[in-house]
CSV table of N, CA and C in Angstrom, one decimal:
chain,number,residue,atom,x,y,z
B,257,UNK,N,55.7,-135.6,14.6
B,257,UNK,CA,55.2,-135.0,15.8
B,257,UNK,C,56.0,-135.2,17.0
B,258,UNK,N,56.5,-136.7,17.1
B,258,UNK,CA,57.0,-137.3,18.2
B,258,UNK,C,58.6,-137.2,18.0
B,259,UNK,N,58.9,-136.7,17.0
B,259,UNK,CA,60.5,-136.8,16.6
B,259,UNK,C,61.4,-135.8,17.1
B,260,UNK,N,60.8,-134.9,18.1
B,260,UNK,CA,61.7,-134.0,18.6
B,260,UNK,C,62.6,-134.4,19.4
B,261,UNK,N,63.8,-133.9,19.8
B,261,UNK,CA,64.8,-134.3,20.9
B,261,UNK,C,64.5,-133.4,21.9
B,262,UNK,N,64.9,-134.2,23.1
B,262,UNK,CA,64.6,-133.6,24.4
B,262,UNK,C,65.6,-132.6,24.8
B,263,UNK,N,66.7,-132.8,24.6
B,263,UNK,CA,67.8,-131.9,25.0
B,263,UNK,C,68.8,-131.9,23.9
B,264,UNK,N,69.3,-130.8,23.5
B,264,UNK,CA,70.6,-130.5,22.5
B,264,UNK,C,71.6,-129.9,23.1
B,265,UNK,N,72.6,-130.5,23.2
B,265,UNK,CA,73.7,-129.8,23.9
B,265,UNK,C,74.9,-129.5,22.9
B,266,UNK,N,75.3,-128.3,22.8
B,266,UNK,CA,76.2,-128.1,21.5
B,266,UNK,C,77.7,-127.6,22.3
B,267,UNK,N,78.7,-128.1,21.9
B,267,UNK,CA,80.1,-127.8,22.4
B,267,UNK,C,80.9,-127.2,21.2
B,268,UNK,N,80.8,-125.9,21.3
B,268,UNK,CA,81.4,-124.9,20.1
B,268,UNK,C,82.9,-125.4,20.2
B,269,UNK,N,83.6,-125.4,21.2
B,269,UNK,CA,84.9,-125.5,21.2
B,269,UNK,C,85.4,-126.7,20.4
B,270,UNK,N,84.6,-127.7,20.6
B,270,UNK,CA,85.0,-129.1,20.1
B,270,UNK,C,84.2,-129.3,18.6
B,271,UNK,N,83.4,-128.4,18.4
B,271,UNK,CA,82.6,-128.5,17.1
B,271,UNK,C,81.6,-130.0,17.2
B,272,UNK,N,80.9,-130.1,18.2
B,272,UNK,CA,80.4,-131.4,18.3
B,272,UNK,C,79.1,-131.1,19.2
B,273,UNK,N,78.3,-132.0,19.0
B,273,UNK,CA,76.8,-131.8,19.6
B,273,UNK,C,76.4,-133.4,20.3
B,274,UNK,N,75.7,-133.1,21.4
B,274,UNK,CA,74.9,-134.3,21.9
B,274,UNK,C,73.6,-134.2,21.8
B,275,UNK,N,72.9,-135.1,21.2
B,275,UNK,CA,71.5,-135.1,21.1
B,275,UNK,C,70.9,-136.1,22.0
B,276,UNK,N,70.3,-135.6,23.1
B,276,UNK,CA,69.9,-136.4,24.2
B,276,UNK,C,68.4,-136.6,24.1
B,277,UNK,N,67.9,-138.0,24.0
B,277,UNK,CA,66.5,-138.5,24.1
B,277,UNK,C,66.3,-139.3,25.0
B,278,UNK,N,65.2,-138.7,25.9
B,278,UNK,CA,64.8,-139.2,27.3
B,278,UNK,C,63.4,-140.0,27.1
B,279,UNK,N,63.4,-141.4,27.6
B,279,UNK,CA,62.3,-142.1,27.6
B,279,UNK,C,62.1,-142.8,29.0
B,280,UNK,N,60.9,-142.8,29.3
B,280,UNK,CA,60.7,-143.6,30.7
B,280,UNK,C,59.6,-144.7,30.6
B,281,UNK,N,60.0,-145.8,30.1
B,281,UNK,CA,59.3,-147.0,30.0
B,281,UNK,C,58.8,-147.6,31.2
B,282,UNK,N,58.0,-148.6,31.0
B,282,UNK,CA,57.7,-149.7,32.2
B,282,UNK,C,58.9,-150.6,32.3
B,283,UNK,N,59.0,-151.1,33.3
B,283,UNK,CA,60.2,-151.9,33.8
B,283,UNK,C,60.6,-153.0,32.4
B,284,UNK,N,59.2,-153.7,31.9
B,284,UNK,CA,59.8,-154.9,31.2
B,284,UNK,C,60.2,-154.3,29.6
B,285,UNK,N,59.8,-153.1,29.5
B,285,UNK,CA,60.3,-152.6,28.2
B,285,UNK,C,61.4,-151.7,28.1
B,286,UNK,N,62.5,-151.8,29.3
B,286,UNK,CA,63.4,-150.9,29.4
B,286,UNK,C,64.5,-151.2,28.4
B,287,UNK,N,64.9,-152.6,28.0
B,287,UNK,CA,65.9,-152.8,26.9
B,287,UNK,C,65.2,-152.4,25.7
B,288,UNK,N,64.2,-152.8,25.4
B,288,UNK,CA,63.6,-152.7,24.1
B,288,UNK,C,63.4,-150.9,23.8
B,289,UNK,N,63.2,-150.3,24.9
B,289,UNK,CA,63.1,-148.8,24.4
B,289,UNK,C,64.4,-148.1,24.3
B,290,UNK,N,65.4,-148.7,25.0
B,290,UNK,CA,66.7,-148.1,24.7
B,290,UNK,C,67.1,-148.6,23.2
B,291,UNK,N,67.0,-149.8,22.6
B,291,UNK,CA,67.3,-150.3,21.4
B,291,UNK,C,66.5,-149.5,20.5
B,292,UNK,N,65.3,-149.2,20.6
B,292,UNK,CA,64.2,-148.5,19.7
B,292,UNK,C,64.8,-147.2,19.7
B,293,UNK,N,65.1,-146.4,20.6
B,293,UNK,CA,65.7,-145.2,20.4
B,293,UNK,C,66.9,-145.1,19.4
B,294,UNK,N,67.8,-145.9,19.9
B,294,UNK,CA,68.9,-145.9,19.1
B,294,UNK,C,68.7,-146.2,17.3
B,295,UNK,N,67.9,-147.3,17.2
B,295,UNK,CA,67.4,-147.7,16.0
B,295,UNK,C,66.8,-146.5,15.2
B,296,UNK,N,65.7,-145.9,16.0
B,296,UNK,CA,64.9,-144.9,15.3
B,296,UNK,C,65.7,-143.4,14.9
B,297,UNK,N,66.8,-143.1,15.6
B,297,UNK,CA,67.8,-142.4,15.1
B,297,UNK,C,68.8,-142.8,14.1
B,298,UNK,N,69.1,-143.9,13.9
B,298,UNK,CA,70.1,-144.3,12.8
B,298,UNK,C,69.2,-144.3,11.5
B,299,UNK,N,67.9,-144.8,11.6
B,299,UNK,CA,67.0,-144.8,10.5
B,299,UNK,C,66.8,-143.4,9.8
B,300,UNK,N,66.7,-142.5,11.0
B,300,UNK,CA,66.5,-141.3,10.4
B,300,UNK,C,67.7,-140.5,10.1
B,301,UNK,N,68.8,-140.9,10.2
B,301,UNK,CA,70.0,-140.4,9.9
B,301,UNK,C,69.9,-139.0,10.5
B,302,UNK,N,69.5,-138.8,11.7
B,302,UNK,CA,69.4,-137.4,12.3
B,302,UNK,C,70.6,-136.8,12.6
B,303,UNK,N,71.6,-137.7,13.2
B,303,UNK,CA,73.0,-137.2,13.4
B,303,UNK,C,73.7,-136.5,12.1
B,304,UNK,N,73.3,-137.1,11.0
B,304,UNK,CA,74.2,-136.5,9.8
B,304,UNK,C,73.5,-135.1,9.6
B,305,UNK,N,72.0,-135.5,9.5
B,305,UNK,CA,71.2,-134.2,9.1
B,305,UNK,C,71.8,-132.9,10.3
B,306,UNK,N,71.8,-133.0,11.5
B,306,UNK,CA,72.2,-132.2,12.4
B,306,UNK,C,73.6,-131.5,12.1
B,307,UNK,N,74.7,-132.3,11.8
B,307,UNK,CA,75.9,-131.9,11.6
B,307,UNK,C,75.8,-130.8,10.3
B,308,UNK,N,75.1,-131.3,9.4
B,308,UNK,CA,75.0,-130.4,8.2
B,308,UNK,C,74.4,-129.2,8.6
B,309,UNK,N,73.3,-129.1,9.3
B,309,UNK,CA,72.5,-128.0,9.6
B,309,UNK,C,73.3,-127.0,10.3
B,310,UNK,N,73.9,-127.6,11.4
B,310,UNK,CA,74.6,-126.7,12.4
B,310,UNK,C,76.1,-126.5,12.2
B,311,UNK,N,76.6,-127.1,11.1
B,311,UNK,CA,78.0,-126.9,10.5
B,311,UNK,C,79.0,-127.4,11.8
B,312,UNK,N,78.7,-128.7,12.4
B,312,UNK,CA,79.8,-129.2,13.4
B,312,UNK,C,80.1,-130.3,12.8
B,313,UNK,N,81.3,-130.7,13.5
B,313,UNK,CA,81.9,-132.0,12.7
B,313,UNK,C,81.3,-133.3,13.2
B,314,UNK,N,80.8,-133.3,14.6
B,314,UNK,CA,80.1,-134.5,15.0
B,314,UNK,C,79.0,-134.4,15.8
B,315,UNK,N,78.0,-135.4,15.7
B,315,UNK,CA,76.7,-135.2,16.6
B,315,UNK,C,76.5,-136.6,17.1
B,316,UNK,N,76.4,-136.8,18.3
B,316,UNK,CA,76.2,-138.3,18.8
B,316,UNK,C,74.9,-138.2,19.6
B,317,UNK,N,74.2,-139.3,19.2
B,317,UNK,CA,72.8,-139.6,20.0
B,317,UNK,C,73.1,-140.2,21.3
B,318,UNK,N,72.4,-139.6,22.5
B,318,UNK,CA,72.7,-140.4,23.7
B,318,UNK,C,71.1,-140.5,24.3
B,319,UNK,N,70.8,-142.0,24.1
B,319,UNK,CA,69.4,-142.3,24.5
B,319,UNK,C,69.5,-142.5,26.2
B,320,UNK,N,68.6,-141.7,26.7
B,320,UNK,CA,68.6,-141.9,28.4
B,320,UNK,C,67.5,-142.5,28.7
B,321,UNK,N,67.6,-143.7,29.2
B,321,UNK,CA,66.3,-144.6,29.7
B,321,UNK,C,66.4,-144.8,31.1
B,322,UNK,N,65.3,-144.7,31.6
B,322,UNK,CA,65.2,-145.0,33.0
B,322,UNK,C,63.7,-145.4,33.2
B,323,UNK,N,63.3,-146.8,33.8
B,323,UNK,CA,62.0,-147.1,33.9
B,323,UNK,C,61.1,-146.3,34.9
B,324,UNK,N,59.9,-146.5,34.8
B,324,UNK,CA,59.0,-145.8,35.7
B,324,UNK,C,59.1,-146.0,37.2
B,325,UNK,N,59.8,-147.2,37.5
B,325,UNK,CA,60.1,-147.6,38.7
B,325,UNK,C,61.5,-147.5,39.2
B,326,UNK,N,62.1,-146.8,38.4
B,326,UNK,CA,63.6,-146.6,38.8
B,326,UNK,C,64.6,-147.2,38.3
B,327,UNK,N,64.2,-148.2,37.7
B,327,UNK,CA,65.5,-149.3,37.1
B,327,UNK,C,66.1,-148.5,36.2
B,328,UNK,N,67.5,-148.8,36.3
B,328,UNK,CA,68.4,-147.9,35.2
B,328,UNK,C,69.1,-149.2,34.5
B,329,UNK,N,69.2,-149.1,33.3
B,329,UNK,CA,70.1,-150.1,32.6
B,329,UNK,C,71.8,-149.6,32.7
B,330,UNK,N,72.3,-150.8,32.4
B,330,UNK,CA,73.8,-150.6,32.6
B,330,UNK,C,74.6,-149.7,31.9
B,331,UNK,N,74.0,-149.4,30.6
B,331,UNK,CA,74.3,-148.4,29.7
B,331,UNK,C,74.4,-146.9,30.1
B,332,UNK,N,73.3,-146.5,31.2
B,332,UNK,CA,73.1,-145.0,31.5
B,332,UNK,C,74.5,-144.5,32.1
B,333,UNK,N,75.3,-145.3,32.9
B,333,UNK,CA,76.3,-144.6,33.3
B,333,UNK,C,77.3,-144.2,32.3
B,334,UNK,N,77.3,-145.2,31.0
B,334,UNK,CA,78.2,-144.9,30.1
B,334,UNK,C,77.9,-143.6,29.4
B,335,UNK,N,76.4,-143.4,29.5
B,335,UNK,CA,76.0,-142.4,28.5
B,335,UNK,C,76.1,-141.0,29.3
B,336,UNK,N,75.9,-141.0,30.7
B,336,UNK,CA,76.0,-140.0,31.5
B,336,UNK,C,77.6,-139.5,31.3
B,337,UNK,N,78.6,-140.4,31.4
B,337,UNK,CA,79.9,-140.1,31.4
B,337,UNK,C,80.3,-139.4,30.0
B,338,UNK,N,79.6,-139.6,29.1
B,338,UNK,CA,79.7,-139.1,27.6
B,338,UNK,C,79.3,-137.7,27.8
B,339,UNK,N,78.4,-137.3,28.6
B,339,UNK,CA,77.9,-136.1,28.8
B,339,UNK,C,78.7,-135.4,29.8
B,340,UNK,N,79.7,-135.9,30.2
B,340,UNK,CA,80.6,-135.1,31.3
B,340,UNK,C,80.1,-135.3,32.6
B,341,UNK,N,79.2,-136.2,33.1
B,341,UNK,CA,78.9,-136.3,34.5
B,341,UNK,C,79.7,-137.4,35.2
B,342,UNK,N,80.2,-137.1,36.4
B,342,UNK,CA,81.1,-138.3,36.8
B,342,UNK,C,80.3,-138.7,38.2
B,343,UNK,N,80.5,-140.0,38.4
B,343,UNK,CA,79.8,-140.5,39.6
B,343,UNK,C,78.6,-141.0,39.5
B,344,UNK,N,77.8,-141.4,40.4
B,344,UNK,CA,76.4,-142.2,40.5
B,344,UNK,C,75.4,-140.9,40.8
B,345,UNK,N,75.8,-139.9,41.2
B,345,UNK,CA,74.9,-138.9,41.9
B,345,UNK,C,73.7,-138.4,41.1
B,346,UNK,N,74.0,-138.2,39.7
B,346,UNK,CA,72.9,-137.7,38.8
B,346,UNK,C,72.2,-138.8,38.5
B,347,UNK,N,72.5,-140.2,38.6
B,347,UNK,CA,71.4,-141.4,38.1
B,347,UNK,C,70.7,-141.5,39.3
B,348,UNK,N,71.2,-141.3,40.9
B,348,UNK,CA,70.5,-141.5,41.8
B,348,UNK,C,69.4,-140.3,42.1
B,349,UNK,N,69.7,-139.1,41.7
B,349,UNK,CA,68.6,-138.2,41.5
B,349,UNK,C,67.7,-138.3,40.7
B,350,UNK,N,68.0,-138.9,39.6
B,350,UNK,CA,66.9,-139.1,38.4
B,350,UNK,C,65.9,-140.3,39.0
B,351,UNK,N,66.6,-141.3,39.6
B,351,UNK,CA,65.7,-142.3,40.2
B,351,UNK,C,64.7,-141.6,41.4
B,352,UNK,N,65.3,-140.7,42.0
B,352,UNK,CA,64.5,-140.1,43.2
B,352,UNK,C,63.2,-139.2,42.7
B,353,UNK,N,63.5,-138.6,41.6
B,353,UNK,CA,62.7,-137.8,40.9
B,353,UNK,C,61.6,-138.6,40.6
B,354,UNK,N,62.1,-139.7,39.7
B,354,UNK,CA,61.1,-140.8,39.0
B,354,UNK,C,60.1,-141.1,40.2
B,355,UNK,N,60.7,-141.7,41.1
B,355,UNK,CA,60.2,-142.4,42.1
B,355,UNK,C,59.0,-141.5,43.1
B,356,UNK,N,59.5,-140.3,43.2
B,356,UNK,CA,58.6,-139.3,43.9
B,356,UNK,C,57.3,-138.9,43.0
B,357,UNK,N,57.7,-138.6,41.6
B,357,UNK,CA,56.6,-138.3,40.9
B,357,UNK,C,55.5,-139.7,40.3
B,358,UNK,N,56.1,-140.8,40.4
B,358,UNK,CA,55.2,-142.0,40.3
B,358,UNK,C,54.5,-142.2,41.6
B,359,UNK,N,54.9,-142.0,42.8
B,359,UNK,CA,54.2,-141.8,43.9
B,359,UNK,C,53.0,-140.8,44.0
B,360,UNK,N,53.6,-139.7,43.6
B,360,UNK,CA,52.5,-138.3,43.4
B,360,UNK,C,51.2,-138.9,42.5
B,361,UNK,N,51.7,-139.6,41.5
B,361,UNK,CA,50.6,-140.0,40.5
B,361,UNK,C,49.7,-141.0,41.0
B,362,UNK,N,50.1,-141.9,41.7
B,362,UNK,CA,49.5,-143.0,42.3
B,362,UNK,C,48.5,-142.6,43.5
B,363,UNK,N,49.2,-141.5,44.2
B,363,UNK,CA,48.2,-140.9,45.1
B,363,UNK,C,47.1,-139.9,44.8
B,364,UNK,N,47.5,-139.4,43.6
B,364,UNK,CA,46.4,-138.5,42.9
B,364,UNK,C,45.3,-139.5,42.6
B,365,UNK,N,45.9,-140.6,41.9
B,365,UNK,CA,44.7,-141.6,41.3
B,365,UNK,C,43.9,-142.3,42.4
B,366,UNK,N,44.3,-142.7,43.5
B,366,UNK,CA,43.8,-143.3,44.7
B,366,UNK,C,42.8,-142.1,45.5
B,367,UNK,N,43.1,-140.7,45.4
B,367,UNK,CA,42.3,-139.9,45.9
B,367,UNK,C,41.2,-139.6,45.2
B,368,UNK,N,41.1,-140.2,43.8
B,368,UNK,CA,39.8,-139.9,42.9
B,368,UNK,C,38.9,-141.2,42.9
B,369,UNK,N,39.4,-142.3,43.5
B,369,UNK,CA,38.5,-143.5,43.7
B,369,UNK,C,37.4,-143.2,44.9
B,370,UNK,N,36.3,-143.7,44.7
B,370,UNK,CA,35.2,-143.5,45.6
B,370,UNK,C,35.5,-144.3,47.1
């Protein structure tokens, strides 16, 4: 049920795919969430199944992890570069969206309290 990928990017010219899985854990679970994503897809051998199913030469799993409070692991910059993004502007935008949504959730919860 929860084994679906968030984003699949296919590069037909290079005959490759990027399988992007996004997770937003709490701060203390940041590193554990990233290693869990990598382990989950290695155990499921998803990359091999995708290469056979879509007839591509390679499929790479890109775990994209950013905490609910905007903390970013060191590996996120590398993963974004693998997807073709340069600089830190995308990571900064991701942080901004996360922080604004977290604030919206907190405001909504506070307005429910008597």
